[in-house]
Short mmCIF file of C-alpha atoms and ligand atoms in Angstrom, two decimals:
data_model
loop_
_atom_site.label_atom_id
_atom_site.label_comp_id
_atom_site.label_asym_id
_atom_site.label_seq_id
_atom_site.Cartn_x
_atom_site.Cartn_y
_atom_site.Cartn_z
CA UNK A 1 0.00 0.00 0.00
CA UNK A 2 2.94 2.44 -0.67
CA UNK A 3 3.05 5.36 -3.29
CA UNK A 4 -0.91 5.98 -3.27
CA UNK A 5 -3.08 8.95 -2.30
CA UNK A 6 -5.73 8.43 -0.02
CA UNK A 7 -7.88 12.03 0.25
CA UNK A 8 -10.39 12.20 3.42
CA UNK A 9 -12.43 15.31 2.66
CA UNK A 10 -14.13 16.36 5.85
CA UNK A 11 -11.67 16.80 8.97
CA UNK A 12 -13.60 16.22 11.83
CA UNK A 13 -14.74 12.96 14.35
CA UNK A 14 -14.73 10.62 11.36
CA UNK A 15 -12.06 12.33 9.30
CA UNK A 16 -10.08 12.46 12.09
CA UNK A 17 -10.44 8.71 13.19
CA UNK A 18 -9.97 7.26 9.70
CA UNK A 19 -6.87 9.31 9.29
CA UNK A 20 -5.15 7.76 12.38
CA UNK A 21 -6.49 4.60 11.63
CA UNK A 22 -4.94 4.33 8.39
CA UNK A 23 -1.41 5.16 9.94
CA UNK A 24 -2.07 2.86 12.44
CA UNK A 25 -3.42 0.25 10.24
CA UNK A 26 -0.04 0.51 8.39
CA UNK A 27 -1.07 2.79 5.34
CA UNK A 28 2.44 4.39 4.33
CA UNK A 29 1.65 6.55 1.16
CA UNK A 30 0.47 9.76 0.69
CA UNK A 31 -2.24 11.06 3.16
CA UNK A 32 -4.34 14.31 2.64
CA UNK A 33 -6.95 15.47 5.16
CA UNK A 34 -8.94 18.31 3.83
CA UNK A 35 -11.71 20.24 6.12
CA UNK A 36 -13.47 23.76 5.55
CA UNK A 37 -13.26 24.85 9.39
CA UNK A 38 -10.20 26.48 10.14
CA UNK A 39 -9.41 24.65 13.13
CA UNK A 40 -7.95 20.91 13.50
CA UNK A 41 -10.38 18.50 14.17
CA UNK A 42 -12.52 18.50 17.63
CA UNK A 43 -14.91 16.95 19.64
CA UNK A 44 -18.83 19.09 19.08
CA UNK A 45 -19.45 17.58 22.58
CA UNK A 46 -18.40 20.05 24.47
CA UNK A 47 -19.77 22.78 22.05
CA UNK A 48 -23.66 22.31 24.33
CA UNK A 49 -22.16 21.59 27.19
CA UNK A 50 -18.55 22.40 29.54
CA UNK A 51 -17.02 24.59 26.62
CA UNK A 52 -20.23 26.89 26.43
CA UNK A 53 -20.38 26.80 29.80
CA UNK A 54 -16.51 28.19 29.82
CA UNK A 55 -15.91 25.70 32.35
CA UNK A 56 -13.45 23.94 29.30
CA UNK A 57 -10.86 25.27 26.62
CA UNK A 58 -11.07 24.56 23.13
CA UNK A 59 -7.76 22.80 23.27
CA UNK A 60 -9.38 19.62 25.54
CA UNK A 61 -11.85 19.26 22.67
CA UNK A 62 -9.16 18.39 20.16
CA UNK A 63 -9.31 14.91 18.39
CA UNK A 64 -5.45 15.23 18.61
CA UNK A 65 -2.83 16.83 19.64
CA UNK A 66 -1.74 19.52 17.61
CA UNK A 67 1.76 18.17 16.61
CA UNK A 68 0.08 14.22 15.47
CA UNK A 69 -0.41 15.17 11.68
CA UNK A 70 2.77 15.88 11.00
CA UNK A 71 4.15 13.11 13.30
CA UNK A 72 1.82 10.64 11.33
CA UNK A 73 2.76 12.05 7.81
CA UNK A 74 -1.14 13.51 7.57
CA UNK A 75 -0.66 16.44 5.17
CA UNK A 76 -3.46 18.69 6.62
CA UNK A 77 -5.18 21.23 4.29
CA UNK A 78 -7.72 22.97 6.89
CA UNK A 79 -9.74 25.76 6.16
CA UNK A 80 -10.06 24.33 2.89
CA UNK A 81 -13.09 23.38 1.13
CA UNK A 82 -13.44 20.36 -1.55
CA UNK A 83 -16.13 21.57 -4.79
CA UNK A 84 -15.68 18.41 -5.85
CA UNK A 85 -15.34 14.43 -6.27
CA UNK A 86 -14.17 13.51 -9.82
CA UNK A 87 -14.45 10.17 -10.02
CA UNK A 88 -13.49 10.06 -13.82
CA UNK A 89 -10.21 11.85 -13.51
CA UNK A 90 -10.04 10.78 -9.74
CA UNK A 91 -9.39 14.24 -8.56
CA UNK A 92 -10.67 16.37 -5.73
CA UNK A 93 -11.21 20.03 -6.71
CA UNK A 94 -10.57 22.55 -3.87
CA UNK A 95 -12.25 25.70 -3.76
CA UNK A 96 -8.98 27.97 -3.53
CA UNK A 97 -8.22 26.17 -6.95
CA UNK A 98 -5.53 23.08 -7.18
CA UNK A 99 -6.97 19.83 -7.48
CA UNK A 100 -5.65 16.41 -5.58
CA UNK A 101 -5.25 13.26 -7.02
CA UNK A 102 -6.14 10.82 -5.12
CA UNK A 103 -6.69 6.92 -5.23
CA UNK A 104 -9.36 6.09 -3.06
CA UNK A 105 -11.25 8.85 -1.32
CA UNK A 106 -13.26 9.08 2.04
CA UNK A 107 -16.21 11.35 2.34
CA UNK A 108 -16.59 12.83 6.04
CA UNK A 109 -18.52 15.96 5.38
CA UNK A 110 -21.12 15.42 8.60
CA UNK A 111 -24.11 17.29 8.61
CA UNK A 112 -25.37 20.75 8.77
CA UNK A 113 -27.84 22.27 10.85
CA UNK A 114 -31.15 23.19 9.19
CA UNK A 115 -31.81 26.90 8.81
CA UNK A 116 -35.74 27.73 10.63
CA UNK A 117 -37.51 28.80 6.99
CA UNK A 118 -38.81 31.98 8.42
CA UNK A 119 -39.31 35.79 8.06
CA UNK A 120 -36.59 37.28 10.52
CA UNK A 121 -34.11 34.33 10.33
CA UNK A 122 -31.38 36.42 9.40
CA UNK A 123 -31.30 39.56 12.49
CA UNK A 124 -29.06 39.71 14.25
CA UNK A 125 -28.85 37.70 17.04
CA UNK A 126 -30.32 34.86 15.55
CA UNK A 127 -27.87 31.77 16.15
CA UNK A 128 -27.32 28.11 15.90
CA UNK A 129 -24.66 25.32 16.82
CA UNK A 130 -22.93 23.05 15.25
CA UNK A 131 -18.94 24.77 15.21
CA UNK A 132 -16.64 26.33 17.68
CA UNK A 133 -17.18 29.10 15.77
CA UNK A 134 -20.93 28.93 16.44
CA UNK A 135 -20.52 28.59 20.29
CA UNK A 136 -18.21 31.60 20.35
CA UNK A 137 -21.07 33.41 18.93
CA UNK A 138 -23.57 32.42 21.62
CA UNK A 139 -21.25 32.89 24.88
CA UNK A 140 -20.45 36.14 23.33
CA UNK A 141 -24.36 36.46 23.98
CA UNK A 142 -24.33 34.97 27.73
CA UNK A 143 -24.90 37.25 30.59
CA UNK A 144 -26.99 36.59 34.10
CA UNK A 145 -30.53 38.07 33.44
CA UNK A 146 -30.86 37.99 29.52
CA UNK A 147 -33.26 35.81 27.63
CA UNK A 148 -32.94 33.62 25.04
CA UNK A 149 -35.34 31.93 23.04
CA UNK A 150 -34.68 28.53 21.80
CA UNK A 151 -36.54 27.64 18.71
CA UNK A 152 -36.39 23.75 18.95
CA UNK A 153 -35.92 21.19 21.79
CA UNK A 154 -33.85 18.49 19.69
CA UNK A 155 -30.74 17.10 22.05
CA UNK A 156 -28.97 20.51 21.02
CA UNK A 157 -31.68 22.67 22.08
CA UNK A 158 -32.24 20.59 25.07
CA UNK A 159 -28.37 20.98 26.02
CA UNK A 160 -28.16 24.78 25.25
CA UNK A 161 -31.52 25.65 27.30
CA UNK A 162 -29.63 23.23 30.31
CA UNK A 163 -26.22 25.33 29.98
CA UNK A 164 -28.41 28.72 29.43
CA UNK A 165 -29.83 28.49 32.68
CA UNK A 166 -27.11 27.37 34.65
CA UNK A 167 -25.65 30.32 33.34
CA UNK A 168 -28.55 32.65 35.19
CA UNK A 169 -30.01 33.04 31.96
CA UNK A 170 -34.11 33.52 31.43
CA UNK A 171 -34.34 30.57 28.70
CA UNK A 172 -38.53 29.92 26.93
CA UNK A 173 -38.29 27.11 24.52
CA UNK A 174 -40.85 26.79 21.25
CA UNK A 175 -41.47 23.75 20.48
CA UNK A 176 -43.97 21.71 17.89
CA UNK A 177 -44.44 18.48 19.88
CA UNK A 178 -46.02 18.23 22.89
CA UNK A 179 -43.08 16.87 24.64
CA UNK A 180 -39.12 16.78 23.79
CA UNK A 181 -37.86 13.94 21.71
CA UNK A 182 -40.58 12.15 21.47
CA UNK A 183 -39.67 10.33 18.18
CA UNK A 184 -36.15 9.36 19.17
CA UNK A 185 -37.16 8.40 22.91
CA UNK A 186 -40.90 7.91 23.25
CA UNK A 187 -43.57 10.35 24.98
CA UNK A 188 -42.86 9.18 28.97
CA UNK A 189 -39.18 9.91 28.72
CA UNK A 190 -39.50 13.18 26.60
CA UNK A 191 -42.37 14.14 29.30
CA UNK A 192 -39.73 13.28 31.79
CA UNK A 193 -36.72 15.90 30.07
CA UNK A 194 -39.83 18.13 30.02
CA UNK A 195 -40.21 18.21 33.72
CA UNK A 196 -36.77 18.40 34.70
CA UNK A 197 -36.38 21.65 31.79
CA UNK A 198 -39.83 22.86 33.96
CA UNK A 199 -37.76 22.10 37.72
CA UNK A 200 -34.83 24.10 36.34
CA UNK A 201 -37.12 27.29 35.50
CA UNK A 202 -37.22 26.36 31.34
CA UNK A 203 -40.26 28.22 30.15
CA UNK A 204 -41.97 25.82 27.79
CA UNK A 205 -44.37 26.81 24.28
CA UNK A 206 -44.76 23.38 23.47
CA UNK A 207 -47.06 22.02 20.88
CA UNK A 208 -46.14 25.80 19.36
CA UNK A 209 -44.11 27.18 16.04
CA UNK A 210 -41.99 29.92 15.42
CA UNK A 211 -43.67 31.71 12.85
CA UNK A 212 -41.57 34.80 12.67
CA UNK A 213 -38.51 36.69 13.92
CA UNK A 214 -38.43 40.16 14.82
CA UNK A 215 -36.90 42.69 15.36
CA UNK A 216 -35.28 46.17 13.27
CA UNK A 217 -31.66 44.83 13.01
CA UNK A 218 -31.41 42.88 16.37
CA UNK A 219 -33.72 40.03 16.50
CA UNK A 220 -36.15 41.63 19.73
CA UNK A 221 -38.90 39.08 19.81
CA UNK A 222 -40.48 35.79 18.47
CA UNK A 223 -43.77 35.37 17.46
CA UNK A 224 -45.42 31.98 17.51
CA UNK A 225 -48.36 30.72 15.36
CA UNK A 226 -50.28 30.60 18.27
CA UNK A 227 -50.24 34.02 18.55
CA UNK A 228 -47.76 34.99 21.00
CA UNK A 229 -44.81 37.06 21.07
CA UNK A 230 -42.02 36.42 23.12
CA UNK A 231 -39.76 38.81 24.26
CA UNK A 232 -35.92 38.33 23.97
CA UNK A 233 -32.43 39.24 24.05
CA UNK A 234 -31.21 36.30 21.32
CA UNK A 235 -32.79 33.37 19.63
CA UNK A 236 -30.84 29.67 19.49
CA UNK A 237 -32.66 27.71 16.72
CA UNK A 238 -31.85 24.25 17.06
CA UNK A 239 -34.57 22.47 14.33
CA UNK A 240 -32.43 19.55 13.26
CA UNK A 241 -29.62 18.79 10.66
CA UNK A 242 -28.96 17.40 7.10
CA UNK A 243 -26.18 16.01 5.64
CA UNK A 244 -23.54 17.56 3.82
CA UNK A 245 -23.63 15.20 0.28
CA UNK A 246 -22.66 17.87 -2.49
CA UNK A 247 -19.33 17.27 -2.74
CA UNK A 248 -20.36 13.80 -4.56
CA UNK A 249 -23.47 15.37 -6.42
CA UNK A 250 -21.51 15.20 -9.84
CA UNK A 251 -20.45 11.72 -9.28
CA UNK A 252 -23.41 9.81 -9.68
CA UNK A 253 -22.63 8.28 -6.08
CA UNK A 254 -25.86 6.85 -4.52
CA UNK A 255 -27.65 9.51 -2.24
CA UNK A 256 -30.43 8.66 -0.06
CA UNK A 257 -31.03 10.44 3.20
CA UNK A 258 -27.24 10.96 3.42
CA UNK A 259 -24.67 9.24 1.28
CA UNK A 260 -25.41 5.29 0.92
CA UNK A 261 -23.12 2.68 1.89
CA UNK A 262 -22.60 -0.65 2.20
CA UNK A 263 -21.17 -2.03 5.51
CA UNK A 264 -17.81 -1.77 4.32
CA UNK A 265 -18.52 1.97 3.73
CA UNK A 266 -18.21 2.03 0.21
CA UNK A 267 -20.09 3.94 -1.99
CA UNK A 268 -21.87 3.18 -4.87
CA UNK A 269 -18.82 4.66 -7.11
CA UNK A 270 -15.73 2.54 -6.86
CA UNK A 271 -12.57 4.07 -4.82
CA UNK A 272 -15.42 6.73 -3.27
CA UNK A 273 -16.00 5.71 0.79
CA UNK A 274 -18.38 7.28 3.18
CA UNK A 275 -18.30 7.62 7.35
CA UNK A 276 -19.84 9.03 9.95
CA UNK A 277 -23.02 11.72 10.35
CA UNK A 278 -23.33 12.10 6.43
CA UNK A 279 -23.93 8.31 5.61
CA UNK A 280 -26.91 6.43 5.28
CA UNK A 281 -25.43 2.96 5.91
CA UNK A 282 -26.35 -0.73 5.57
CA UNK A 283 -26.58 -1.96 9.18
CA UNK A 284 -26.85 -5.37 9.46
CA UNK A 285 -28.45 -5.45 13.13
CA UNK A 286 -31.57 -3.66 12.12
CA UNK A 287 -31.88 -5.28 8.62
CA UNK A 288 -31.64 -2.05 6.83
CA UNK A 289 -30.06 1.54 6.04
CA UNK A 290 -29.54 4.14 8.97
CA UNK A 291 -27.93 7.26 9.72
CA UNK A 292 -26.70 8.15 12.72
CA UNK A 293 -25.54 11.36 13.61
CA UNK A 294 -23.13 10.31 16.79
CA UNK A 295 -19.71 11.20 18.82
CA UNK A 296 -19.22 7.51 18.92
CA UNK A 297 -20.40 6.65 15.56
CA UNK A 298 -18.08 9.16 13.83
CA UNK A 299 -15.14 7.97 15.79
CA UNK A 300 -16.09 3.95 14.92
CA UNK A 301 -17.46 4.32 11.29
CA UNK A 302 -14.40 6.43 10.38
CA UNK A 303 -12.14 3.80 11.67
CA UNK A 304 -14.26 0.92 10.25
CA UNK A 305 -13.91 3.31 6.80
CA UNK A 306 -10.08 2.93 7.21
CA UNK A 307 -9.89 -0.47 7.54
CA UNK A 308 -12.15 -1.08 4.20
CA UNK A 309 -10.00 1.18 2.27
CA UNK A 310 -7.07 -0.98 2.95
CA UNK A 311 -9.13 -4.16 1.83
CA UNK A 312 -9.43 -5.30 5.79
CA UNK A 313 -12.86 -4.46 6.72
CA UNK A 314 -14.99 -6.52 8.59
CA UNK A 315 -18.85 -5.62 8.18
CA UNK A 316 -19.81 -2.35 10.67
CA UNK A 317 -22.23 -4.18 13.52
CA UNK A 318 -21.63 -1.43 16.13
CA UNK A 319 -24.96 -0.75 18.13
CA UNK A 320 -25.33 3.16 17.57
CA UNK A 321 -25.09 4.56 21.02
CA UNK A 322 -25.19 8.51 22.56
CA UNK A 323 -25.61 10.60 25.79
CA UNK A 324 -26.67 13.53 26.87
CA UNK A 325 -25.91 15.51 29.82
CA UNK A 326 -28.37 18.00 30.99
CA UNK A 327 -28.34 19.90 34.74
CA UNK A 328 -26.93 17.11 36.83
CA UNK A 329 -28.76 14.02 34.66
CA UNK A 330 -26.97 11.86 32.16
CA UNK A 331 -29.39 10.48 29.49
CA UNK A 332 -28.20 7.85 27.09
CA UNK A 333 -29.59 6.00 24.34
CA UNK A 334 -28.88 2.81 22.17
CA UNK A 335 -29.79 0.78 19.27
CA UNK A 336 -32.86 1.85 16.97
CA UNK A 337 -36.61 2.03 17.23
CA UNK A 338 -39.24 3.49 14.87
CA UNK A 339 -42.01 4.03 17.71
CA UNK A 340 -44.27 0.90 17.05
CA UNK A 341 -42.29 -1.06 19.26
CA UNK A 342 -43.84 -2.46 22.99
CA UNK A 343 -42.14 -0.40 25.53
CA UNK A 344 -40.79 -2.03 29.14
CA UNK A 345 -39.86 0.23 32.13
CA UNK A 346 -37.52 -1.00 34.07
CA UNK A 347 -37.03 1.35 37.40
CA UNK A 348 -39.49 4.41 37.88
CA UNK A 349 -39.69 7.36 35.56
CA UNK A 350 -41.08 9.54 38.05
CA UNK A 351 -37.45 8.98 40.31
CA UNK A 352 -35.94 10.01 36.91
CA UNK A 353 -34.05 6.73 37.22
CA UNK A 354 -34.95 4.22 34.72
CA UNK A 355 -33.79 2.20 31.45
CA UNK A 356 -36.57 2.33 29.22
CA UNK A 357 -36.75 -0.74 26.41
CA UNK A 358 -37.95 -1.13 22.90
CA UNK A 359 -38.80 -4.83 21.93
CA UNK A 360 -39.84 -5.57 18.42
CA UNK A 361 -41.06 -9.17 18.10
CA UNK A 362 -39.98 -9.93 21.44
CA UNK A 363 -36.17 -8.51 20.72
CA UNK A 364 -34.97 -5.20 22.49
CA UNK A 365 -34.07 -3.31 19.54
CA UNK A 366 -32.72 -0.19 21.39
CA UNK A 367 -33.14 1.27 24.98
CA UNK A 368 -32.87 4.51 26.40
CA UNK A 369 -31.86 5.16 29.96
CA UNK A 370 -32.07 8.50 32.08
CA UNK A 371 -28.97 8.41 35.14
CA UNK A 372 -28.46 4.35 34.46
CA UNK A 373 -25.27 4.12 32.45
CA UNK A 374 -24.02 0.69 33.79
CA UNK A 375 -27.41 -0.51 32.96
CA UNK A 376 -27.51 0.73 29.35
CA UNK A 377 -24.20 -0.58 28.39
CA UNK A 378 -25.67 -4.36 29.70
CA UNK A 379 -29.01 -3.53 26.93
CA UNK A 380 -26.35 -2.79 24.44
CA UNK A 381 -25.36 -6.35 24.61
CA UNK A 382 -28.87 -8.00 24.38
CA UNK A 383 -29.21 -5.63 21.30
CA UNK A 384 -26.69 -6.75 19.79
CA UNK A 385 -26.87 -10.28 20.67
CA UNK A 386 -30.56 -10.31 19.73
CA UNK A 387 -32.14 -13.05 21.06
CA UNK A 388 -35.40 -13.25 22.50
CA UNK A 389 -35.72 -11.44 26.24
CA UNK A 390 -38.61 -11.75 28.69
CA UNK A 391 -40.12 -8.29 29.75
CA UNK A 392 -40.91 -9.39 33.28
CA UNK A 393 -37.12 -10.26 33.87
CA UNK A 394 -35.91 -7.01 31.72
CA UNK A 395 -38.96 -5.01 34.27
CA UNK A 396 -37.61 -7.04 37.43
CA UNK A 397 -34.48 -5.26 39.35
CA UNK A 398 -33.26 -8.19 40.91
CA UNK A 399 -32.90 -9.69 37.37
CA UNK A 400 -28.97 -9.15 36.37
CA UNK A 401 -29.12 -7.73 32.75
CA UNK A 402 -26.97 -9.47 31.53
CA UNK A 403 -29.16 -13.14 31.51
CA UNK A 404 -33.20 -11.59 30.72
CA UNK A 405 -32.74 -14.07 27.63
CA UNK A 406 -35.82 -16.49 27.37
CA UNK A 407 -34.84 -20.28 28.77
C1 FAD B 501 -23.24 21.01 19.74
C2 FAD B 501 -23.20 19.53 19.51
C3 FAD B 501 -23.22 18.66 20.59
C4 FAD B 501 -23.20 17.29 20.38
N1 FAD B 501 -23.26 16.46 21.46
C5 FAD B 501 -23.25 15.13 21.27
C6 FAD B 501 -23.32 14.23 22.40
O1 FAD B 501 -23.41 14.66 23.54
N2 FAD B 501 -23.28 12.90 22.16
C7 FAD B 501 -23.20 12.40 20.90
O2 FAD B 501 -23.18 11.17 20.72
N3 FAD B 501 -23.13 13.20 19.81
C8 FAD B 501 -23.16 14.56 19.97
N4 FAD B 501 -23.08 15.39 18.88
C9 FAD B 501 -23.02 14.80 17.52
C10 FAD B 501 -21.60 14.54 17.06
O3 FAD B 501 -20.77 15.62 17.36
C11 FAD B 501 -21.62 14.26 15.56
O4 FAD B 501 -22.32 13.08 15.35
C12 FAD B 501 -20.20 14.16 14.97
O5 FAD B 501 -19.57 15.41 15.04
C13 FAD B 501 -20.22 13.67 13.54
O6 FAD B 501 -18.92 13.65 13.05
P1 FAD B 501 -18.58 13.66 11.50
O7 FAD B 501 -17.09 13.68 11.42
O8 FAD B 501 -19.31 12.58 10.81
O9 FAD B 501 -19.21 15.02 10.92
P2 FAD B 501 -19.07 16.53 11.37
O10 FAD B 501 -18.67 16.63 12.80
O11 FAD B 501 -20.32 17.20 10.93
O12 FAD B 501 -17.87 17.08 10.52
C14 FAD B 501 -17.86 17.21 9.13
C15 FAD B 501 -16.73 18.15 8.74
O13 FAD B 501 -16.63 18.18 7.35
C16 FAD B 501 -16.42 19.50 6.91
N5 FAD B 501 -16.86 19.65 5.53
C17 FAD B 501 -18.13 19.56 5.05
N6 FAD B 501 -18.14 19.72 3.71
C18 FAD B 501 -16.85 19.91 3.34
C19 FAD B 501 -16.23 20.13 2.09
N7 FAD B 501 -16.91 20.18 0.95
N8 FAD B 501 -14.88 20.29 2.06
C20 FAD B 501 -14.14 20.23 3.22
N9 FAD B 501 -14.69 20.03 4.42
C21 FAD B 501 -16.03 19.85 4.49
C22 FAD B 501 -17.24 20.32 7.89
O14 FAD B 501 -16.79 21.67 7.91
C23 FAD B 501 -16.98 19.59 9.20
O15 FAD B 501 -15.85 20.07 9.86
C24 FAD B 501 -23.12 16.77 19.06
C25 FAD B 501 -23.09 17.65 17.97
C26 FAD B 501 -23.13 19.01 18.17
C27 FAD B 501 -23.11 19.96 17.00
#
């Protein structure tokens, strides 16, 4: 695997993690990272939580230290952006000009948040997180006593009203369901992140839209389609993301809800590879294609990536996992549910101390657990084992997790 070119476009989580993974995996030729932010890569993380608290520097979040690329021979071009995957000339075109050859390429361009499609969106004021650059933007905005409004209650949202507050900021959050993250975790546990957003003093629209910004240059209020306006000193919108495919759109690679892969990462264009948030990928688990936009996910799928583009991959089987800290409770999820599945409670909600399971056909298919980490990594295994599992031992505390299997 000597004197070839392998281009990574996208320098973040997965970028980041396929890069060392191909050094460490013993790829010796030439190595080209390429990323549009101007920074090297980092953890988002922190972005919701300890860095926009300023209880952390932006140098903990970095994937690596800042002398590793050169160390590892990783010729980094950041603060670049690709245009372009050629696949008939096998070229990368870079928006400064200059083009890279490359032999095999692996597309890491995430996702972007979604802008809120209304009058006002673009005041002043108006702000939403996905980069360092983006937090900087909204501490800049923190002081005890002013009031945001948070357009959206996604994890993000969720995170940013959490930090807000403990902050001694006055936070109101629109919202269009009647509770949080209801799709991804079911209506009992988003009515539980509801209460504890309520405890901490969260002032909640729900079952509301943002129909309109306002303000003369400054964004000054948001008015909702119910008919209220709500006063403010800055607006977080936090309505989801999408990902980043255009790089490929000239090459005729397979796009689907994100970039489609197989579970060796490839794409449907030969020498083009996909990881991380911007793939829609084959997972063998669930039967079918998912994307999962995930710290842990990035970090595994770009190393999984590597390993494929050096003809040693093993299929990706890794049960998608992620947390969430908000106040003083950790929240984690795992696995992957569509919301038709029978639900089994295992502790008490109302504590705010339970693992929650999905079963389809008698299989837990994901979980999601609010201040039970130990707990949640034991589910991980029956997902992934997937065998059958009784609800009354999965409900029953004195069961040990790790053996609810049916006899
Ligand atoms: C604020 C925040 C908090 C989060 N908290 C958590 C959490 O608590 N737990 C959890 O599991 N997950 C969390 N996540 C999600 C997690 O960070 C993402 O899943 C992860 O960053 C995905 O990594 P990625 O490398 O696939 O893509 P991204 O991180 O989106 O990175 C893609 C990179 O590609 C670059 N790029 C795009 N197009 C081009 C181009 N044409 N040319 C060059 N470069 C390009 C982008 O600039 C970007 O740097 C959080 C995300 C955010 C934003």
């Amino acid at each position: 695997v000597t004197a070839r070119t392998f281009v990574i476009v996208g320098a973040s989580l997965a970028g980041a993690s396929a890069a060392a993974t191909l050094r460490e995996e013993g790829f010796e030729g030439r190595l080209v990272l390429v990323g549009e932010e101007s920074q090297p890569p980092y953890e988002r993380p922190p972005l919701s939580k300890e860095y926009l608290r300023g209880e952390q520097p932006f140098e903990k979040a970095l994937v690596h230290p800042l002398d590793f690329y050169e160390a590892q021979g990783i010729e980094t071009r950041f603060g670049v952006r690709a245009n372009r995957v050629d696949p008939s000339e096998r070229v990368i075109e870079l928006e400064e000009g200059g083009r890279i050859q490359y032999d095999k390429v692996l597309v890491a361009t995430g996702s972007r948040n979604r802008r809120l499609p209304v009058p006002g969106a673009h005041l002043e004021g108006v702000l939403d997180l996905r980069t360092v650059a983006d937090a900087d933007r909204i501490r800049a905005e923190v002081a005890p006593g002013r009031r945001a409004v948070l357009a959206g209650m996604g994890f993000i949202g969720a995170e940013v009203a959490a930090s807000l507050r403990q902050m001694g900021l006055e936070v109101a959050v629109v919202q269009r369901g009647e509770v949080p993250l209801s799709r991804v975790l079911g209506t009992e546990v988003g009515r539980i992140l509801a209460d504890i957003h309520r405890d901490h003093g969260v002032e909640m629209h729900f079952g509301e839209r943002v129909s309109a910004l306002e303000g003369s240059q400054r964004v000054e209020a948001v008015r909702t389609a119910g008919g209220q306006t709500l006063l403010c000193d800055f607006v977080v919108t936090g309505v989801g993301v999408e990902p980043v495919t255009e790089v490929v759109a000239e090459a005729e690679v397979e796009v689907e809800d994100g970039i489609v892969v197989d579970e060796l990462s490839r794409t449907s264009v030969e020498h083009i590879y996909a990881a991380g948030d911007v793939t829609s990928h084959h997972h063998p688990l669930f039967g079918r294609r998912i994307r999962v936009e995930h710290w842990n996910h990035a970090i595994k799928h770009g190393a999984a990536a590597a390993r494929s583009m050096l003809g040693k991959g093993t299929p990706y089987t890794e049960v998608p996992w992620f947390w969430s800290d908000q106040y003083d409770h950790n929240l984690q999820y795992a696995g992957h549910h569509t919301g038709e599945e029978e639900m089994v409670v295992r502790g008490s909600l109302e504590d705010r101390s339970f693992v929650v399971f999905f079963l389809r056909q008698g299989r837990v298919v994901a979980a999601a657990a609010l201040n039970r980490a130990r707990e949640l990594r034991r589910a991980m295994e029956l997902i992934r084992v997937g065998v059958p599992a009784d609800a009354h031992l999965l409900r029953d505390e004195g069961v040990d997790l790790r053996a609810p299997a049916k006899p």
